[in-house]
């Protein structure tokens, strides 16, 4: 019997994406299908989702949900079985799913995502016709209230909830007076509930009540139990260590396939990496860099936030002439970082910067850069280093979170034994980043070593196959545990 999974998230590729969460939510269902798990994905009815689900079947009318007319609409889009929470007053807004045009959080985010979780909990309880999940996967704070609602509901079926944390930096913290507005009883406002330093903590409540907490790499699962990375939740996470697991992300190897990728100037496979030279020229041209085939072309594709450590890169740019390195940076985010890279690009023909979000250009950078740099201060998993491995761009990464789990450092032994795939350096330190870059440049000059790194990387399995198997095993165990309670 296939298992029916309800996956609840605030983003899904290719319809709505601000980061890796969308990639995961969009790609995991196909991989889980191979493990006998059928996924129904519940997402908010943003404009792109409404457009994709035009003509879908209305399976439930709420009348009002936290003050807004709402209904659940089911349909297929982008190869996914989708359930849309169609609440135009909450979600039919253009642009970023979380931020208004002023760049600030939408003022009603507490209600918007409580509504998403409320709908998820109603599905879990069996209150929605035709929707009978065996298990729920709630992604991040936007869906984290599902196990909280479930705990305080008296009626309905009881199915296990796995809460997957993609990034502890975002916790969904809101004023305590909203407790009643989001339909939780007074007793939920407790240390053993959603209370978090006098406010409502959606993620905190979810971690407390979920049957299982997962995160997106084994190292991050360990790190978040410590004060250095726990962002205030380390104590709670440590107390739930027995129910906390790290499962690495994969990437969609059809979307990221250098042999078929239309965004590339030249397609290639592991036996024809020389064809990458044409992509390198195309990247140099797009980013206004000199067409130097010998320069070490370092690509960055990233949100520009403190998490990603790119302020350190700004400080390390002074080394680029000495290393004969070039930078092609594609990103958007914090204004000071955008301005910093933009003005560095204006000052030097070694530095290229394109501000914005461009999926096709991200593919070209992966296919043309010699290396992809990810100098994060913390990184739950990270996907760009996985894309880099698949595309023969050598990942240069900070040794933290999922970056340390997915890249094998070119230590002399790992190189000699033939399994190194990239360069790691300690996180959050300019000297370490500079020596990482210097080490990468030296390896690049030693053409043989570089070719081996590329070949090992391209031979790595970065697909969802292994991770999907781990999720399937976990989900089956949770369903078994729940059934035997
Ligand atoms: P995070 O989710 O923390 O932003 P990940 O590495 O997990 O980091 O995922 C980032 C995803 O977003 C990747 O698919 C990456 O290619 C993509 N991405 C990030 N910035 C851009 C951009 N400016 N243009 C296109 N794609 C981007
Ligand atoms: C988050 C993390 C990133 C992870 C992604 C998908 O945005 O920052 O490390 O890869 O979620 O799980």
Short mmCIF file of C-alpha atoms and ligand atoms in Angstrom, two decimals:
data_model
loop_
_atom_site.label_atom_id
_atom_site.label_comp_id
_atom_site.label_asym_id
_atom_site.label_seq_id
_atom_site.Cartn_x
_atom_site.Cartn_y
_atom_site.Cartn_z
CA UNK A 1 0.00 0.00 0.00
CA UNK A 2 1.46 3.38 -0.91
CA UNK A 3 1.83 5.86 1.92
CA UNK A 4 0.00 9.16 1.52
CA UNK A 5 2.12 12.13 2.56
CA UNK A 6 0.81 15.65 2.99
CA UNK A 7 3.72 18.07 2.52
CA UNK A 8 2.97 21.61 3.71
CA UNK A 9 5.18 24.49 2.67
CA UNK A 10 5.22 28.18 1.83
CA UNK A 11 7.21 27.76 -1.42
CA UNK A 12 7.35 25.24 -4.23
CA UNK A 13 9.57 25.21 -7.33
CA UNK A 14 8.86 26.17 -10.09
CA UNK A 15 5.83 28.22 -8.98
CA UNK A 16 7.14 30.21 -6.02
CA UNK A 17 10.76 30.30 -4.91
CA UNK A 18 12.93 32.49 -2.71
CA UNK A 19 15.50 29.80 -1.89
CA UNK A 20 16.34 26.15 -1.52
CA UNK A 21 13.13 25.34 0.37
CA UNK A 22 11.20 25.62 -2.87
CA UNK A 23 13.64 23.31 -4.66
CA UNK A 24 13.27 20.68 -1.95
CA UNK A 25 9.48 20.86 -1.82
CA UNK A 26 9.28 20.68 -5.62
CA UNK A 27 11.70 17.81 -6.14
CA UNK A 28 11.15 15.47 -3.22
CA UNK A 29 7.71 14.14 -4.33
CA UNK A 30 9.07 12.47 -7.48
CA UNK A 31 11.86 10.83 -5.52
CA UNK A 32 9.45 9.70 -2.80
CA UNK A 33 7.15 8.22 -5.43
CA UNK A 34 9.90 5.73 -6.24
CA UNK A 35 9.78 4.72 -2.56
CA UNK A 36 6.04 4.09 -2.61
CA UNK A 37 5.04 7.45 -1.14
CA UNK A 38 2.38 9.61 -2.81
CA UNK A 39 2.76 13.29 -1.97
CA UNK A 40 0.03 15.92 -1.88
CA UNK A 41 1.61 19.37 -1.44
CA UNK A 42 -0.37 22.08 0.39
CA UNK A 43 0.75 25.60 -0.53
CA UNK A 44 -0.71 29.11 -0.24
CA UNK A 45 -2.66 30.47 -3.19
CA UNK A 46 -0.17 33.09 -4.37
CA UNK A 47 -0.90 34.53 -7.84
CA UNK A 48 1.38 32.01 -9.60
CA UNK A 49 -0.25 29.09 -7.83
CA UNK A 50 -3.77 30.38 -8.56
CA UNK A 51 -2.88 30.75 -12.23
CA UNK A 52 -1.45 27.23 -12.37
CA UNK A 53 -4.48 25.70 -10.65
CA UNK A 54 -7.19 27.45 -12.64
CA UNK A 55 -9.95 24.93 -13.09
CA UNK A 56 -8.89 22.88 -10.08
CA UNK A 57 -11.54 21.21 -7.91
CA UNK A 58 -12.81 23.03 -4.84
CA UNK A 59 -12.64 20.40 -2.09
CA UNK A 60 -13.52 22.56 0.90
CA UNK A 61 -15.03 25.99 1.64
CA UNK A 62 -14.04 27.59 4.91
CA UNK A 63 -16.30 30.59 4.75
CA UNK A 64 -13.83 32.63 6.77
CA UNK A 65 -10.46 31.50 8.06
CA UNK A 66 -9.01 33.98 10.57
CA UNK A 67 -11.19 36.66 9.04
CA UNK A 68 -10.58 35.95 5.34
CA UNK A 69 -12.71 33.97 2.89
CA UNK A 70 -10.83 30.75 2.15
CA UNK A 71 -11.19 27.47 0.34
CA UNK A 72 -9.07 24.49 -0.60
CA UNK A 73 -8.56 23.78 -4.30
CA UNK A 74 -6.93 20.63 -5.62
CA UNK A 75 -5.23 20.19 -8.98
CA UNK A 76 -2.08 19.25 -10.84
CA UNK A 77 0.69 21.63 -11.81
CA UNK A 78 4.36 21.22 -12.67
CA UNK A 79 4.03 17.46 -12.24
CA UNK A 80 2.86 17.88 -8.64
CA UNK A 81 -0.39 17.00 -6.92
CA UNK A 82 -1.20 20.33 -5.28
CA UNK A 83 -3.69 21.49 -2.70
CA UNK A 84 -3.96 25.27 -2.64
CA UNK A 85 -5.17 27.32 0.29
CA UNK A 86 -7.03 29.87 -1.79
CA UNK A 87 -7.45 32.84 0.54
CA UNK A 88 -7.01 35.87 -1.73
CA UNK A 89 -7.09 38.32 1.19
CA UNK A 90 -3.97 36.60 2.55
CA UNK A 91 -2.08 35.37 -0.47
CA UNK A 92 -3.17 36.95 -3.74
CA UNK A 93 -0.41 39.54 -3.57
CA UNK A 94 2.37 40.01 -6.13
CA UNK A 95 6.07 39.74 -5.39
CA UNK A 96 7.88 38.06 -2.55
CA UNK A 97 5.73 35.65 -0.49
CA UNK A 98 6.83 37.12 2.83
CA UNK A 99 7.63 40.77 2.15
CA UNK A 100 5.63 43.73 0.94
CA UNK A 101 6.86 46.22 -1.67
CA UNK A 102 8.51 48.20 1.16
CA UNK A 103 10.81 45.22 1.79
CA UNK A 104 9.27 44.64 5.23
CA UNK A 105 7.40 41.53 6.40
CA UNK A 106 3.71 41.64 5.51
CA UNK A 107 2.06 42.86 8.74
CA UNK A 108 -0.36 39.91 8.77
CA UNK A 109 2.24 37.13 8.34
CA UNK A 110 1.21 35.66 11.70
CA UNK A 111 -2.31 35.07 10.38
CA UNK A 112 -1.32 34.12 6.85
CA UNK A 113 0.85 31.22 7.91
CA UNK A 114 -1.29 30.23 10.88
CA UNK A 115 -4.02 29.81 8.24
CA UNK A 116 -1.74 27.57 6.18
CA UNK A 117 -0.99 25.43 9.23
CA UNK A 118 -4.65 25.39 10.26
CA UNK A 119 -5.55 24.02 6.83
CA UNK A 120 -2.75 21.45 7.15
CA UNK A 121 -4.05 20.36 10.54
CA UNK A 122 -7.58 20.05 9.14
CA UNK A 123 -6.26 17.77 6.38
CA UNK A 124 -4.34 15.73 8.94
CA UNK A 125 -7.46 15.33 11.05
CA UNK A 126 -9.38 13.95 8.07
CA UNK A 127 -11.78 16.91 7.95
CA UNK A 128 -11.21 17.61 4.23
CA UNK A 129 -13.07 15.37 1.76
CA UNK A 130 -10.77 13.18 -0.30
CA UNK A 131 -7.69 14.15 1.70
CA UNK A 132 -6.58 11.40 4.09
CA UNK A 133 -2.86 11.58 4.72
CA UNK A 134 -1.02 8.87 6.65
CA UNK A 135 1.67 11.35 7.67
CA UNK A 136 2.41 15.07 7.42
CA UNK A 137 5.71 16.77 6.65
CA UNK A 138 5.58 20.41 7.80
CA UNK A 139 8.33 22.60 6.38
CA UNK A 140 9.78 25.47 8.42
CA UNK A 141 7.99 27.95 10.67
CA UNK A 142 5.29 28.68 8.11
CA UNK A 143 3.86 25.17 8.61
CA UNK A 144 5.15 24.55 12.12
CA UNK A 145 1.85 25.18 13.91
CA UNK A 146 0.37 21.99 12.43
CA UNK A 147 1.41 19.75 15.35
CA UNK A 148 0.40 22.52 17.76
CA UNK A 149 -3.14 22.67 16.37
CA UNK A 150 -3.23 18.92 16.31
CA UNK A 151 -2.27 18.71 19.97
CA UNK A 152 -4.97 21.11 21.11
CA UNK A 153 -7.71 19.72 18.83
CA UNK A 154 -9.94 17.16 20.42
CA UNK A 155 -11.61 15.79 17.33
CA UNK A 156 -10.28 14.03 14.27
CA UNK A 157 -7.75 11.42 13.23
CA UNK A 158 -4.24 11.43 14.67
CA UNK A 159 -1.42 11.07 12.15
CA UNK A 160 2.28 11.67 12.81
CA UNK A 161 3.84 15.01 11.92
CA UNK A 162 7.47 15.41 10.92
CA UNK A 163 8.67 19.01 11.13
CA UNK A 164 11.54 19.73 8.75
CA UNK A 165 13.75 22.70 9.64
CA UNK A 166 15.42 24.25 6.62
CA UNK A 167 16.76 27.27 8.44
CA UNK A 168 16.65 28.06 12.14
CA UNK A 169 17.29 31.72 11.40
CA UNK A 170 13.60 32.11 10.56
CA UNK A 171 11.37 31.18 13.50
CA UNK A 172 8.03 32.92 13.06
CA UNK A 173 7.94 35.01 16.24
CA UNK A 174 4.83 37.15 16.79
CA UNK A 175 3.10 39.13 19.54
CA UNK A 176 1.45 37.08 22.28
CA UNK A 177 -1.90 38.86 21.95
CA UNK A 178 -2.50 37.03 18.65
CA UNK A 179 -2.92 33.69 20.44
CA UNK A 180 -6.72 33.79 20.33
CA UNK A 181 -6.82 35.28 16.83
CA UNK A 182 -4.99 32.23 15.46
CA UNK A 183 -7.38 29.95 17.29
CA UNK A 184 -5.17 28.57 20.03
CA UNK A 185 -6.44 28.16 23.61
CA UNK A 186 -4.93 30.04 26.54
CA UNK A 187 -3.13 26.93 27.79
CA UNK A 188 -1.10 26.81 24.57
CA UNK A 189 0.75 29.91 25.80
CA UNK A 190 3.18 28.02 28.01
CA UNK A 191 6.78 26.90 28.10
CA UNK A 192 5.31 23.51 27.13
CA UNK A 193 3.68 25.15 24.10
CA UNK A 194 4.10 28.12 21.79
CA UNK A 195 5.34 30.62 24.38
CA UNK A 196 8.80 31.85 23.47
CA UNK A 197 10.37 34.58 25.61
CA UNK A 198 6.96 36.16 26.15
CA UNK A 199 5.94 35.95 22.49
CA UNK A 200 4.49 33.33 20.17
CA UNK A 201 7.14 31.08 18.61
CA UNK A 202 5.67 29.10 15.73
CA UNK A 203 8.81 27.07 15.09
CA UNK A 204 9.34 26.62 18.81
CA UNK A 205 5.85 25.21 19.26
CA UNK A 206 6.32 22.93 16.28
CA UNK A 207 9.59 21.57 17.61
CA UNK A 208 7.92 20.94 20.94
CA UNK A 209 4.92 19.01 19.60
CA UNK A 210 6.12 17.35 16.38
CA UNK A 211 6.49 13.59 16.48
CA UNK A 212 9.79 13.98 14.67
CA UNK A 213 12.03 16.91 13.86
CA UNK A 214 14.26 16.64 10.85
CA UNK A 215 16.75 19.03 9.38
CA UNK A 216 18.60 19.02 6.11
CA UNK A 217 22.02 17.67 7.02
CA UNK A 218 23.47 15.50 9.78
CA UNK A 219 26.04 18.13 10.76
CA UNK A 220 23.39 20.86 11.07
CA UNK A 221 21.30 18.47 13.20
CA UNK A 222 24.24 18.34 15.62
CA UNK A 223 25.12 22.03 15.36
CA UNK A 224 21.64 23.28 16.26
CA UNK A 225 21.83 21.54 19.62
CA UNK A 226 24.63 23.95 20.58
CA UNK A 227 24.40 27.61 21.64
CA UNK A 228 26.63 28.63 18.72
CA UNK A 229 24.08 27.51 16.12
CA UNK A 230 20.85 26.90 18.04
CA UNK A 231 19.58 30.49 17.72
CA UNK A 232 17.97 30.26 21.14
CA UNK A 233 16.35 26.88 20.48
CA UNK A 234 19.39 24.72 21.25
CA UNK A 235 18.09 23.71 24.69
CA UNK A 236 14.75 22.55 23.32
CA UNK A 237 16.37 20.84 20.35
CA UNK A 238 18.82 19.08 22.62
CA UNK A 239 15.97 17.88 24.81
CA UNK A 240 14.38 16.41 21.65
CA UNK A 241 17.65 14.86 20.40
CA UNK A 242 16.09 11.37 20.35
CA UNK A 243 13.53 12.66 17.82
CA UNK A 244 15.90 14.81 15.76
CA UNK A 245 17.46 13.54 12.52
CA UNK A 246 19.52 15.09 9.75
CA UNK A 247 18.76 13.98 6.19
CA UNK A 248 20.75 15.62 3.41
CA UNK A 249 19.06 17.37 0.53
CA UNK A 250 19.52 16.25 -3.03
CA UNK A 251 18.91 18.19 -6.24
CA UNK A 252 16.61 17.47 -9.13
CA UNK A 253 19.07 15.86 -11.53
CA UNK A 254 16.68 16.40 -14.45
CA UNK A 255 16.44 20.15 -13.85
CA UNK A 256 20.19 20.19 -13.21
CA UNK A 257 21.52 18.10 -16.07
CA UNK A 258 24.52 19.45 -18.01
CA UNK A 259 23.84 17.13 -20.94
CA UNK A 260 20.40 18.62 -21.65
CA UNK A 261 20.54 22.10 -20.09
CA UNK A 262 19.17 24.75 -22.47
CA UNK A 263 20.66 27.56 -20.41
CA UNK A 264 24.22 26.50 -21.30
CA UNK A 265 26.21 27.82 -24.26
CA UNK A 266 27.61 24.29 -24.62
CA UNK A 267 26.26 21.12 -23.06
CA UNK A 268 28.70 18.57 -21.70
CA UNK A 269 29.15 15.43 -19.68
CA UNK A 270 31.94 14.03 -17.54
CA UNK A 271 33.78 12.71 -20.59
CA UNK A 272 33.69 16.10 -22.32
CA UNK A 273 34.44 18.69 -19.64
CA UNK A 274 36.58 20.58 -22.16
CA UNK A 275 33.29 21.88 -23.57
CA UNK A 276 32.90 23.89 -20.37
CA UNK A 277 35.41 26.36 -21.87
CA UNK A 278 32.67 27.74 -24.09
CA UNK A 279 30.41 28.26 -21.09
CA UNK A 280 33.29 29.94 -19.27
CA UNK A 281 33.64 32.42 -22.14
CA UNK A 282 29.89 33.04 -22.05
CA UNK A 283 29.99 33.72 -18.30
CA UNK A 284 32.96 36.05 -18.70
CA UNK A 285 31.09 37.92 -21.39
CA UNK A 286 27.82 38.18 -19.44
CA UNK A 287 29.63 39.48 -16.36
CA UNK A 288 31.92 41.87 -18.28
CA UNK A 289 35.12 39.99 -17.42
CA UNK A 290 38.24 39.62 -19.58
CA UNK A 291 38.02 36.54 -21.84
CA UNK A 292 41.02 34.97 -20.12
CA UNK A 293 40.89 31.15 -20.36
CA UNK A 294 43.62 30.81 -17.70
CA UNK A 295 42.03 32.91 -14.97
CA UNK A 296 40.40 30.94 -12.14
CA UNK A 297 36.76 31.92 -12.65
CA UNK A 298 34.94 31.76 -9.32
CA UNK A 299 31.13 31.81 -9.40
CA UNK A 300 28.73 32.75 -6.62
CA UNK A 301 24.96 32.20 -6.88
CA UNK A 302 23.39 33.27 -3.65
CA UNK A 303 21.04 35.25 -1.52
CA UNK A 304 23.12 38.16 -0.24
CA UNK A 305 22.63 37.89 3.53
CA UNK A 306 24.84 37.64 6.60
CA UNK A 307 24.27 33.84 6.60
CA UNK A 308 26.19 33.45 3.38
CA UNK A 309 29.43 35.10 4.60
CA UNK A 310 29.82 37.19 1.46
CA UNK A 311 30.96 40.25 3.39
CA UNK A 312 34.13 38.21 3.97
CA UNK A 313 34.44 37.70 0.23
CA UNK A 314 34.23 41.45 -0.34
CA UNK A 315 37.22 41.81 1.96
CA UNK A 316 39.09 39.00 0.17
CA UNK A 317 38.68 40.49 -3.32
CA UNK A 318 42.01 42.30 -2.91
CA UNK A 319 43.71 38.89 -3.37
CA UNK A 320 42.13 38.22 -6.76
CA UNK A 321 44.81 39.86 -8.97
CA UNK A 322 47.58 37.91 -7.21
CA UNK A 323 45.64 34.66 -7.62
CA UNK A 324 44.72 35.50 -11.21
CA UNK A 325 41.13 34.91 -10.18
CA UNK A 326 37.88 36.40 -11.49
CA UNK A 327 34.51 36.62 -9.77
CA UNK A 328 31.08 36.18 -11.38
CA UNK A 329 28.51 36.90 -8.68
CA UNK A 330 24.77 36.48 -9.23
CA UNK A 331 22.71 37.42 -6.21
CA UNK A 332 20.26 39.67 -4.51
CA UNK A 333 19.48 40.61 -0.96
CA UNK A 334 20.88 43.01 1.62
CA UNK A 335 21.50 46.45 0.15
CA UNK A 336 25.01 46.99 1.64
CA UNK A 337 26.21 43.75 0.08
CA UNK A 338 24.56 44.55 -3.25
CA UNK A 339 26.24 47.95 -3.24
CA UNK A 340 29.57 46.49 -2.12
CA UNK A 341 29.76 44.01 -4.98
CA UNK A 342 28.37 46.47 -7.48
CA UNK A 343 31.02 49.03 -6.71
CA UNK A 344 33.78 46.37 -6.61
CA UNK A 345 32.66 45.36 -10.11
CA UNK A 346 32.87 48.99 -11.21
CA UNK A 347 36.44 49.25 -9.91
CA UNK A 348 37.91 46.06 -11.36
CA UNK A 349 37.61 44.08 -14.57
CA UNK A 350 38.20 40.93 -12.49
CA UNK A 351 34.95 41.35 -10.61
CA UNK A 352 31.57 40.88 -12.27
CA UNK A 353 28.27 41.24 -10.47
CA UNK A 354 24.70 40.82 -11.66
CA UNK A 355 22.13 41.76 -9.07
CA UNK A 356 18.81 39.98 -9.30
CA UNK A 357 17.29 36.57 -9.51
CA UNK A 358 17.87 34.68 -12.76
CA UNK A 359 17.36 30.91 -12.87
CA UNK A 360 18.85 30.45 -16.36
CA UNK A 361 21.93 32.53 -15.54
CA UNK A 362 22.43 30.46 -12.37
CA UNK A 363 22.67 27.39 -14.63
CA UNK A 364 25.17 29.08 -16.94
CA UNK A 365 27.36 30.11 -14.01
CA UNK A 366 27.35 26.53 -12.73
CA UNK A 367 28.29 25.27 -16.18
CA UNK A 368 31.00 27.84 -16.88
CA UNK A 369 32.69 28.82 -13.62
CA UNK A 370 35.76 26.83 -12.65
CA UNK A 371 34.72 26.93 -9.02
CA UNK A 372 31.64 27.81 -6.97
CA UNK A 373 32.29 29.59 -3.70
CA UNK A 374 29.99 29.17 -0.67
CA UNK A 375 31.63 30.87 2.35
CA UNK A 376 28.59 30.59 4.66
CA UNK A 377 28.68 31.29 8.39
CA UNK A 378 26.03 28.60 8.80
CA UNK A 379 24.40 26.45 6.16
CA UNK A 380 21.67 23.93 6.99
CA UNK A 381 22.40 22.07 3.76
CA UNK A 382 23.07 24.28 0.75
CA UNK A 383 22.15 23.33 -2.79
CA UNK A 384 24.52 25.37 -4.93
CA UNK A 385 27.50 23.21 -3.97
CA UNK A 386 25.49 20.15 -5.06
CA UNK A 387 24.72 21.77 -8.42
CA UNK A 388 28.42 22.62 -8.69
CA UNK A 389 29.44 18.99 -8.15
CA UNK A 390 27.03 17.90 -10.88
CA UNK A 391 28.26 20.57 -13.31
CA UNK A 392 32.00 20.07 -12.83
CA UNK A 393 32.51 23.37 -11.01
CA UNK A 394 34.73 22.69 -8.00
CA UNK A 395 32.97 23.73 -4.75
CA UNK A 396 34.96 25.93 -2.37
CA UNK A 397 33.00 25.85 0.88
CA UNK A 398 33.10 26.82 4.52
CA UNK A 399 33.32 23.74 6.75
CA UNK A 400 29.91 24.10 8.32
CA UNK A 401 26.50 22.39 8.24
CA UNK A 402 25.59 20.61 5.04
CA UNK A 403 28.60 22.08 3.25
CA UNK A 404 30.90 19.93 5.36
CA UNK A 405 28.72 16.86 4.72
CA UNK A 406 28.64 17.17 0.93
CA UNK A 407 32.12 18.29 -0.15
CA UNK A 408 35.25 16.22 0.44
CA UNK A 409 38.23 18.49 1.08
CA UNK A 410 41.27 18.16 -1.15
CA UNK A 411 43.57 17.17 1.69
CA UNK A 412 46.76 15.51 0.42
CA UNK A 413 45.40 12.12 1.48
CA UNK A 414 41.94 12.58 -0.08
CA UNK A 415 43.56 13.77 -3.30
CA UNK A 416 45.98 10.90 -3.33
CA UNK A 417 43.27 8.34 -2.59
CA UNK A 418 41.15 9.84 -5.35
CA UNK A 419 38.02 10.92 -3.52
CA UNK A 420 38.47 14.68 -2.95
CA UNK A 421 35.77 16.82 -4.59
CA UNK A 422 36.48 20.38 -3.44
CA UNK A 423 38.06 22.71 -0.93
CA UNK A 424 36.86 23.32 2.61
CA UNK A 425 38.01 26.10 4.94
CA UNK A 426 36.94 27.08 8.48
CA UNK A 427 33.86 29.35 8.53
CA UNK A 428 33.48 32.97 9.54
CA UNK A 429 37.11 34.02 9.26
CA UNK A 430 38.76 36.19 6.63
CA UNK A 431 42.22 34.55 7.00
CA UNK A 432 40.63 31.12 6.51
CA UNK A 433 38.73 32.24 3.43
CA UNK A 434 41.89 33.78 1.99
CA UNK A 435 43.88 30.59 2.52
CA UNK A 436 41.01 28.56 1.06
CA UNK A 437 41.10 30.72 -2.06
CA UNK A 438 44.88 30.45 -2.26
CA UNK A 439 44.69 26.68 -1.94
CA UNK A 440 42.06 26.56 -4.69
CA UNK A 441 44.25 28.70 -6.97
CA UNK A 442 47.23 26.39 -6.39
CA UNK A 443 45.14 23.31 -7.20
CA UNK A 444 43.84 25.03 -10.32
CA UNK A 445 47.39 25.71 -11.53
CA UNK A 446 48.11 22.00 -11.05
CA UNK A 447 45.80 21.01 -13.90
CA UNK A 448 45.85 17.31 -12.99
CA UNK A 449 44.64 17.79 -9.45
CA UNK A 450 41.86 20.09 -10.65
CA UNK A 451 40.72 17.59 -13.26
CA UNK A 452 40.54 14.90 -10.61
CA UNK A 453 38.44 17.14 -8.35
CA UNK A 454 36.08 17.81 -11.25
CA UNK A 455 35.80 14.16 -12.20
CA UNK A 456 35.21 13.03 -8.61
CA UNK A 457 32.58 15.72 -8.16
CA UNK A 458 30.74 14.81 -11.34
CA UNK A 459 30.75 11.15 -10.26
CA UNK A 460 29.14 12.04 -6.89
CA UNK A 461 25.51 11.09 -6.40
CA UNK A 462 23.74 14.36 -5.59
CA UNK A 463 20.30 13.06 -6.53
CA UNK A 464 17.34 12.67 -4.20
CA UNK A 465 17.50 8.86 -4.40
CA UNK A 466 19.44 8.24 -1.18
CA UNK A 467 17.74 10.99 0.86
CA UNK A 468 14.28 9.90 -0.34
CA UNK A 469 15.00 6.39 0.88
CA UNK A 470 15.93 7.78 4.30
CA UNK A 471 12.73 9.85 4.47
CA UNK A 472 10.70 6.81 3.45
CA UNK A 473 12.24 4.69 6.19
CA UNK A 474 11.61 7.43 8.72
CA UNK A 475 8.02 8.02 7.62
CA UNK A 476 7.21 4.30 7.76
CA UNK A 477 8.61 4.06 11.27
CA UNK A 478 6.60 7.09 12.43
CA UNK A 479 3.39 5.70 10.96
CA UNK A 480 4.10 2.37 12.67
CA UNK A 481 4.80 4.09 16.01
CA UNK A 482 1.65 6.19 15.72
CA UNK A 483 -0.49 3.16 14.86
CA UNK A 484 0.79 1.23 17.86
CA UNK A 485 0.05 4.06 20.34
P1 LIG B 1 19.21 29.16 0.52
O1 LIG B 1 17.98 28.34 0.48
O2 LIG B 1 19.75 29.37 1.90
O3 LIG B 1 19.10 30.44 -0.24
P2 LIG B 1 20.38 26.99 -1.04
O4 LIG B 1 21.77 26.81 -1.52
O5 LIG B 1 19.76 25.87 -0.32
O6 LIG B 1 20.38 28.33 -0.18
O7 LIG B 1 19.39 27.27 -2.26
C1 LIG B 1 19.48 28.39 -3.05
C2 LIG B 1 18.74 28.13 -4.33
O8 LIG B 1 18.39 29.38 -4.92
C3 LIG B 1 19.55 27.41 -5.36
O9 LIG B 1 18.67 26.68 -6.20
C4 LIG B 1 20.22 28.56 -6.13
O10 LIG B 1 20.59 28.19 -7.43
C5 LIG B 1 19.11 29.56 -6.13
N1 LIG B 1 19.53 30.96 -6.19
C6 LIG B 1 20.00 31.73 -5.19
N2 LIG B 1 20.22 32.99 -5.61
C7 LIG B 1 19.87 33.02 -6.91
C8 LIG B 1 19.85 34.05 -7.92
N3 LIG B 1 20.25 35.30 -7.65
N4 LIG B 1 19.43 33.72 -9.15
C9 LIG B 1 19.03 32.46 -9.42
N5 LIG B 1 19.03 31.46 -8.53
C10 LIG B 1 19.44 31.73 -7.28
C1 LIG B 2 17.46 26.85 3.65
C2 LIG B 2 18.94 26.75 3.97
C3 LIG B 2 19.73 25.96 2.96
C4 LIG B 2 19.00 24.70 2.54
C5 LIG B 2 17.61 25.06 2.05
C6 LIG B 2 16.81 23.84 1.60
O1 LIG B 2 17.12 27.95 2.90
O2 LIG B 2 19.52 28.03 4.14
O3 LIG B 2 20.98 25.60 3.53
O4 LIG B 2 19.71 24.04 1.51
O5 LIG B 2 16.89 25.68 3.08
O6 LIG B 2 16.72 22.87 2.62
#
